[in-house]
PDB file of C-alpha atoms in Angstrom:
ATOM      1  CA  PHE A   9      -8.786  11.120 -11.624  1.00  0.00           C
ATOM      2  CA  PRO A  10      -7.307   7.827 -12.637  1.00  0.00           C
ATOM      3  CA  SER A  11      -8.448   4.289 -10.801  1.00  0.00           C
ATOM      4  CA  HIS A  12      -5.123   3.246  -8.828  1.00  0.00           C
ATOM      5  CA  ASP A  13      -3.492   5.271  -5.911  1.00  0.00           C
ATOM      6  CA  MET A  14      -2.864   8.184  -4.551  1.00  0.00           C
ATOM      7  CA  ASP A  15      -1.046   8.510  -1.642  1.00  0.00           C
ATOM      8  CA  SER A  16       1.397  11.572   0.062  1.00  0.00           C
ATOM      9  CA  VAL A  17       3.289  11.196   2.940  1.00  0.00           C
ATOM     10  CA  ASP A  18       3.782  15.082   3.800  1.00  0.00           C
ATOM     11  CA  GLY A  19       1.242  16.472   2.480  1.00  0.00           C
ATOM     12  CA  VAL A  20       2.649  17.503  -1.375  1.00  0.00           C
ATOM     13  CA  ALA A  21       0.098  19.168  -4.251  1.00  0.00           C
ATOM     14  CA  LEU A  22      -2.039  16.959  -5.314  1.00  0.00           C
ATOM     15  CA  ASN A  23      -1.264  18.314  -8.617  1.00  0.00           C
ATOM     16  CA  LYS A  24       2.188  16.926  -9.108  1.00  0.00           C
ATOM     17  CA  LEU A  25       0.671  13.183  -8.734  1.00  0.00           C
ATOM     18  CA  ILE A  26      -1.912  13.848 -11.088  1.00  0.00           C
ATOM     19  CA  GLY A  27       1.252  15.266 -14.007  1.00  0.00           C
ATOM     20  CA  ALA A  28       2.788  12.084 -13.064  1.00  0.00           C
ATOM     21  CA  TYR A  29      -0.572   9.988 -14.423  1.00  0.00           C
ATOM     22  CA  GLY A  30      -1.543  12.997 -16.877  1.00  0.00           C
ATOM     23  CA  LEU A  31       2.987  11.922 -18.796  1.00  0.00           C
ATOM     24  CA  SER A  32       3.238   9.610 -21.433  1.00  0.00           C
ATOM     25  CA  THR A  33       3.925   6.122 -19.835  1.00  0.00           C
ATOM     26  CA  SER A  34       6.757   5.545 -22.051  1.00  0.00           C
ATOM     27  CA  ALA A  35       7.745   6.729 -19.194  1.00  0.00           C
ATOM     28  CA  TRP A  36       7.848   4.157 -17.357  1.00  0.00           C
ATOM     29  CA  GLY A  37       8.205   1.541 -19.758  1.00  0.00           C
ATOM     30  CA  GLY A  38       4.441   1.653 -21.026  1.00  0.00           C
ATOM     31  CA  ASN A  39       3.431   0.506 -18.468  1.00  0.00           C
ATOM     32  CA  SER A  40      -0.354   0.493 -15.650  1.00  0.00           C
ATOM     33  CA  ALA A  41       0.577   2.565 -12.763  1.00  0.00           C
ATOM     34  CA  TYR A  42      -0.866   0.564 -10.003  1.00  0.00           C
ATOM     35  CA  LYS A  43       0.647   2.867  -6.920  1.00  0.00           C
ATOM     36  CA  ILE A  44       2.396   5.617  -6.706  1.00  0.00           C
ATOM     37  CA  ILE A  45       3.702   7.582  -2.836  1.00  0.00           C
ATOM     38  CA  TYR A  46       5.784  10.584  -2.618  1.00  0.00           C
ATOM     39  CA  ALA A  47       8.300  10.074   0.711  1.00  0.00           C
ATOM     40  CA  GLN A  48      11.953  11.093   0.987  1.00  0.00           C
ATOM     41  CA  ASN A  49      11.612  13.911  -1.368  1.00  0.00           C
ATOM     42  CA  GLN A  50      10.520  11.394  -4.048  1.00  0.00           C
ATOM     43  CA  TYR A  51       8.475   9.723  -6.432  1.00  0.00           C
ATOM     44  CA  LEU A  52       7.815   5.888  -5.986  1.00  0.00           C
ATOM     45  CA  MET A  53       5.084   4.027  -8.702  1.00  0.00           C
ATOM     46  CA  LEU A  54       5.140   0.688  -8.516  1.00  0.00           C
ATOM     47  CA  CYS A  55       3.704  -0.334 -12.756  1.00  0.00           C
ATOM     48  CA  GLY A  56       2.937  -4.603 -11.327  1.00  0.00           C
ATOM     49  CA  GLY A  57       6.403  -5.241 -13.381  1.00  0.00           C
ATOM     50  CA  LEU A  58       9.605  -6.002 -13.127  1.00  0.00           C
ATOM     51  CA  TYR A  59      10.486  -2.612 -12.630  1.00  0.00           C
ATOM     52  CA  ALA A  60       9.660   0.283 -10.316  1.00  0.00           C
ATOM     53  CA  TYR A  61       9.931   3.697 -11.852  1.00  0.00           C
ATOM     54  CA  VAL A  62      11.444   6.709  -9.052  1.00  0.00           C
ATOM     55  CA  SER A  63      11.248  10.278  -9.294  1.00  0.00           C
ATOM     56  CA  SER A  64      12.509  14.102  -7.758  1.00  0.00           C
ATOM     57  CA  ASP A  65       9.871  15.923  -9.727  1.00  0.00           C
ATOM     58  CA  GLY A  66       7.187  13.995 -11.103  1.00  0.00           C
ATOM     59  CA  ASP A  67       8.604  14.630 -14.564  1.00  0.00           C
ATOM     60  CA  THR A  68      12.052  12.752 -15.388  1.00  0.00           C
ATOM     61  CA  TRP A  69      11.451   9.046 -13.877  1.00  0.00           C
ATOM     62  CA  ASP A  70      14.458   6.266 -13.515  1.00  0.00           C
ATOM     63  CA  GLN A  71      13.791   2.447 -13.897  1.00  0.00           C
ATOM     64  CA  VAL A  72      14.420   0.635 -10.699  1.00  0.00           C
ATOM     65  CA  THR A  73      14.517  -3.268 -11.167  1.00  0.00           C
ATOM     66  CA  MET A  74      11.732  -4.924  -8.090  1.00  0.00           C
ATOM     67  CA  PRO A  75      12.704  -9.002  -6.738  1.00  0.00           C
ATOM     68  CA  ASP A  76       9.298 -10.092  -7.907  1.00  0.00           C
ATOM     69  CA  TYR A  77       7.389  -9.295 -11.877  1.00  0.00           C
ATOM     70  CA  SER A  78       4.076  -7.596  -9.343  1.00  0.00           C
ATOM     71  CA  ALA A  79       4.748  -5.426  -6.738  1.00  0.00           C
ATOM     72  CA  PHE A  80       1.480  -3.726  -6.715  1.00  0.00           C
ATOM     73  CA  ARG A  81       1.324  -2.126  -3.376  1.00  0.00           C
ATOM     74  CA  VAL A  82       3.641  -0.003  -1.386  1.00  0.00           C
ATOM     75  CA  ALA A  83       3.864   2.099   2.227  1.00  0.00           C
ATOM     76  CA  TYR A  84       6.576   3.880   4.200  1.00  0.00           C
ATOM     77  CA  GLY A  85       7.474   4.360   7.958  1.00  0.00           C
ATOM     78  CA  GLY A  86      10.346   4.061  10.024  1.00  0.00           C
ATOM     79  CA  GLY A  87      12.927   4.789   7.512  1.00  0.00           C
ATOM     80  CA  VAL A  88      11.258   1.671   4.804  1.00  0.00           C
ATOM     81  CA  TYR A  89       9.509   1.003   2.190  1.00  0.00           C
ATOM     82  CA  VAL A  90       8.343  -2.301   1.627  1.00  0.00           C
ATOM     83  CA  ALA A  91       5.520  -3.807  -1.026  1.00  0.00           C
ATOM     84  CA  LEU A  92       3.339  -6.026  -2.010  1.00  0.00           C
ATOM     85  CA  PHE A  93       2.767  -8.875  -3.992  1.00  0.00           C
ATOM     86  CA  SER A  94      -0.359  -9.738  -6.552  1.00  0.00           C
ATOM     87  CA  THR A  95      -0.078 -12.687  -7.928  1.00  0.00           C
ATOM     88  CA  GLY A  96      -3.155 -14.285  -8.882  1.00  0.00           C
ATOM     89  CA  SER A  97      -3.256 -16.863  -5.559  1.00  0.00           C
ATOM     90  CA  PRO A  98      -1.367 -16.553  -2.352  1.00  0.00           C
ATOM     91  CA  ASN A  99       1.816 -16.306  -1.556  1.00  0.00           C
ATOM     92  CA  THR A 100       4.497 -14.052   1.714  1.00  0.00           C
ATOM     93  CA  TYR A 101       5.958 -12.764  -1.267  1.00  0.00           C
ATOM     94  CA  ALA A 102       6.561  -9.206   0.383  1.00  0.00           C
ATOM     95  CA  THR A 103      10.374  -6.317  -0.332  1.00  0.00           C
ATOM     96  CA  THR A 104      11.576  -3.764   1.458  1.00  0.00           C
ATOM     97  CA  SER A 105      14.660  -0.524   0.660  1.00  0.00           C
ATOM     98  CA  SER A 106      15.408   1.805   3.365  1.00  0.00           C
ATOM     99  CA  ASP A 107      15.991   4.464   0.113  1.00  0.00           C
ATOM    100  CA  GLY A 108      13.195   2.809  -3.289  1.00  0.00           C
ATOM    101  CA  LEU A 109      16.088   2.007  -5.534  1.00  0.00           C
ATOM    102  CA  ILE A 110      17.748  -1.207  -3.579  1.00  0.00           C
ATOM    103  CA  TRP A 111      14.839  -3.945  -3.176  1.00  0.00           C
ATOM    104  CA  SER A 112      15.126  -6.855  -1.264  1.00  0.00           C
ATOM    105  CA  ALA A 113      12.915  -9.728  -0.520  1.00  0.00           C
ATOM    106  CA  THR A 114      11.200 -10.961   2.806  1.00  0.00           C
ATOM    107  CA  THR A 115       8.426 -13.313   3.683  1.00  0.00           C
ATOM    108  CA  LEU A 116       4.844 -12.553   5.583  1.00  0.00           C
ATOM    109  CA  ALA A 117       3.715 -14.697   8.498  1.00  0.00           C
ATOM    110  CA  THR A 118       1.224 -15.843   6.648  1.00  0.00           C
ATOM    111  CA  SER A 119       0.042 -16.856   2.782  1.00  0.00           C
ATOM    112  CA  LEU A 120      -2.655 -14.458   1.194  1.00  0.00           C
ATOM    113  CA  THR A 121      -3.954 -12.851  -0.823  1.00  0.00           C
ATOM    114  CA  TRP A 122      -3.090  -9.433  -0.160  1.00  0.00           C
ATOM    115  CA  ALA A 123      -5.159  -6.156  -1.217  1.00  0.00           C
ATOM    116  CA  THR A 124      -3.101  -3.704   1.138  1.00  0.00           C
ATOM    117  CA  ILE A 125      -0.588  -2.067   2.836  1.00  0.00           C
ATOM    118  CA  ALA A 126      -0.421   0.851   5.637  1.00  0.00           C
ATOM    119  CA  TYR A 127       2.001   2.609   8.581  1.00  0.00           C
ATOM    120  CA  GLY A 128       1.114   3.503  11.052  1.00  0.00           C
ATOM    121  CA  GLY A 129       2.509   3.947  15.092  1.00  0.00           C
ATOM    122  CA  GLY A 130       5.565   2.469  14.629  1.00  0.00           C
ATOM    123  CA  VAL A 131       3.848  -0.692  12.324  1.00  0.00           C
ATOM    124  CA  PHE A 132       3.303  -1.999   8.656  1.00  0.00           C
ATOM    125  CA  VAL A 133      -0.258  -3.693   8.817  1.00  0.00           C
ATOM    126  CA  ALA A 134      -1.025  -5.418   5.969  1.00  0.00           C
ATOM    127  CA  VAL A 135      -4.755  -6.813   4.772  1.00  0.00           C
ATOM    128  CA  SER A 136      -5.977  -9.853   2.880  1.00  0.00           C
ATOM    129  CA  GLN A 137      -8.583 -10.887   0.659  1.00  0.00           C
ATOM    130  CA  SER A 138     -12.010 -12.548   1.749  1.00  0.00           C
ATOM    131  CA  THR A 139      -9.792 -13.278   4.408  1.00  0.00           C
ATOM    132  CA  ASN A 140      -9.549 -12.693   8.256  1.00  0.00           C
ATOM    133  CA  LYS A 141      -6.520 -12.450   8.078  1.00  0.00           C
ATOM    134  CA  ALA A 142      -3.307  -9.732   8.603  1.00  0.00           C
ATOM    135  CA  ASN A 143       0.259  -9.579   9.524  1.00  0.00           C
ATOM    136  CA  TYR A 144       2.470  -6.230  10.889  1.00  0.00           C
ATOM    137  CA  SER A 145       5.538  -5.923  11.718  1.00  0.00           C
ATOM    138  CA  ALA A 146       7.793  -3.193  12.953  1.00  0.00           C
ATOM    139  CA  ASP A 147      10.147  -3.373  10.686  1.00  0.00           C
ATOM    140  CA  GLY A 148       9.063  -4.674   6.968  1.00  0.00           C
ATOM    141  CA  SER A 149      11.729  -8.045   7.321  1.00  0.00           C
ATOM    142  CA  SER A 150      10.080  -9.649  10.665  1.00  0.00           C
ATOM    143  CA  TRP A 151       6.117 -10.178  10.863  1.00  0.00           C
ATOM    144  CA  ALA A 152       3.030 -12.101  12.543  1.00  0.00           C
ATOM    145  CA  GLU A 153      -0.358 -12.512  11.669  1.00  0.00           C
ATOM    146  CA  ALA A 154      -3.169 -11.158  13.179  1.00  0.00           C
ATOM    147  CA  THR A 155      -6.861 -12.087  13.114  1.00  0.00           C
ATOM    148  CA  LEU A 156      -9.560  -9.629  12.726  1.00  0.00           C
ATOM    149  CA  PRO A 157     -13.379  -9.141  13.808  1.00  0.00           C
ATOM    150  CA  ALA A 158     -14.429 -10.903  10.218  1.00  0.00           C
ATOM    151  CA  THR A 159     -14.472 -12.347   7.202  1.00  0.00           C
ATOM    152  CA  ASP A 160     -14.185 -10.408   4.373  1.00  0.00           C
ATOM    153  CA  SER A 161     -13.702  -7.923   1.136  1.00  0.00           C
ATOM    154  CA  TRP A 162     -11.228  -6.258   3.056  1.00  0.00           C
ATOM    155  CA  LEU A 163      -9.344  -3.939   0.391  1.00  0.00           C
ATOM    156  CA  CYS A 164      -7.980  -1.089   1.906  1.00  0.00           C
ATOM    157  CA  VAL A 165      -6.239  -0.160   5.438  1.00  0.00           C
ATOM    158  CA  ALA A 166      -5.334   2.991   7.024  1.00  0.00           C
ATOM    159  CA  HIS A 167      -3.563   4.736  10.150  1.00  0.00           C
ATOM    160  CA  ASN A 168      -4.827   8.299  11.275  1.00  0.00           C
ATOM    161  CA  GLY A 169      -2.397   8.590  13.495  1.00  0.00           C
ATOM    162  CA  THR A 170      -4.179   6.698  16.078  1.00  0.00           C
ATOM    163  CA  VAL A 171      -5.830   3.795  15.095  1.00  0.00           C
ATOM    164  CA  PHE A 172      -5.498   1.621  11.912  1.00  0.00           C
ATOM    165  CA  CYS A 173      -8.965   0.797  10.353  1.00  0.00           C
ATOM    166  CA  ALA A 174      -9.001  -1.464   7.012  1.00  0.00           C
ATOM    167  CA  VAL A 175     -12.825  -1.488   5.627  1.00  0.00           C
ATOM    168  CA  PRO A 176     -14.230  -3.683   3.179  1.00  0.00           C
ATOM    169  CA  GLY A 177     -15.466  -3.203  -0.461  1.00  0.00           C
ATOM    170  CA  THR A 178     -18.798  -5.547   0.370  1.00  0.00           C
ATOM    171  CA  GLY A 179     -21.525  -4.719   3.843  1.00  0.00           C
ATOM    172  CA  SER A 180     -20.565  -2.108   5.999  1.00  0.00           C
ATOM    173  CA  ALA A 181     -18.390  -3.211   8.956  1.00  0.00           C
ATOM    174  CA  CYS A 182     -14.737  -1.383   9.379  1.00  0.00           C
ATOM    175  CA  ALA A 183     -12.301  -3.824  11.669  1.00  0.00           C
ATOM    176  CA  VAL A 184     -10.185  -1.375  13.824  1.00  0.00           C
ATOM    177  CA  SER A 185      -6.637  -1.289  14.920  1.00  0.00           C
ATOM    178  CA  SER A 186      -4.866   1.176  18.126  1.00  0.00           C
ATOM    179  CA  ASP A 187      -1.456  -1.655  17.567  1.00  0.00           C
ATOM    180  CA  GLY A 188      -2.430  -4.066  14.163  1.00  0.00           C
ATOM    181  CA  VAL A 189      -1.630  -6.547  16.480  1.00  0.00           C
ATOM    182  CA  ASN A 190      -5.486  -6.775  18.514  1.00  0.00           C
ATOM    183  CA  TRP A 191      -8.661  -5.951  15.857  1.00  0.00           C
ATOM    184  CA  SER A 192     -12.031  -5.094  16.821  1.00  0.00           C
ATOM    185  CA  SER A 193     -15.113  -4.572  14.574  1.00  0.00           C
ATOM    186  CA  GLY A 194     -15.780  -1.314  13.780  1.00  0.00           C
ATOM    187  CA  THR A 195     -18.967   0.395  11.088  1.00  0.00           C
ATOM    188  CA  MET A 196     -19.399   1.978   8.216  1.00  0.00           C
ATOM    189  CA  PRO A 197     -22.464   3.892   7.599  1.00  0.00           C
ATOM    190  CA  SER A 198     -23.294   1.927   4.901  1.00  0.00           C
ATOM    191  CA  ASP A 199     -22.333  -0.957   2.294  1.00  0.00           C
ATOM    192  CA  GLY A 200     -19.226  -0.744   0.113  1.00  0.00           C
ATOM    193  CA  TRP A 201     -15.999   0.951   0.586  1.00  0.00           C
ATOM    194  CA  ARG A 202     -13.217   0.482  -2.187  1.00  0.00           C
ATOM    195  CA  HIS A 203     -10.473   3.289  -0.102  1.00  0.00           C
ATOM    196  CA  ILE A 204      -9.451   4.597   3.522  1.00  0.00           C
ATOM    197  CA  ALA A 205      -6.767   7.443   3.207  1.00  0.00           C
ATOM    198  CA  SER A 206      -6.300   9.994   6.393  1.00  0.00           C
ATOM    199  CA  ASN A 207      -4.542  13.336   6.594  1.00  0.00           C
ATOM    200  CA  GLY A 208      -3.464  12.297  10.322  1.00  0.00           C
ATOM    201  CA  SER A 209      -6.810  12.267  12.213  1.00  0.00           C
ATOM    202  CA  ILE A 210     -10.008  12.129  10.705  1.00  0.00           C
ATOM    203  CA  PHE A 211     -10.622   9.390   8.557  1.00  0.00           C
ATOM    204  CA  VAL A 212     -12.048   9.459   4.268  1.00  0.00           C
ATOM    205  CA  ALA A 213     -13.479   6.829   2.618  1.00  0.00           C
ATOM    206  CA  ILE A 214     -15.413   6.375  -0.710  1.00  0.00           C
ATOM    207  CA  ASP A 215     -16.396   4.204  -1.863  1.00  0.00           C
TER     208      ASP A 215
END
């Protein structure tokens, strides 16, 4: 597998996503893929540049203009895509889209260096690196700040249909929340976790 994230919100065969990476990078402007998800019967790929790419079949890709050059994480839920930006420094940038084609800039509640975003239980949760802060939103446009149980190198967050779980790149702690607002600490079986995902009931994390 490539080193970047791949997700599907409806269980579409993973070989479609793998096939997308197998294409020549000229299919998406010669850029590296940072995030690819499947929602609304289409793939959406972020490449960290001014453009994103959408495809209904994983073979033919159309270019989409983003509001900023550095969109690198995206989640989908409640009929809305929400993408975060990586600028190398704290920022409040985010963008939303109802169809993955036309995007509008929005503002997060806190200026932070963002690591990851997930959707579940009617809420988007964005988690920052190396702080104890997260942001949450019901619609992707209006955001508020939440406090995690510890300052850590948070890398990924997921929802299993009941709770959110965020994992750090160092240490054995994790952060758990049923609503994205109130968080408590949990314990992983060992130190250092890079990614967490769920099939809607069970979490799987990799180190």
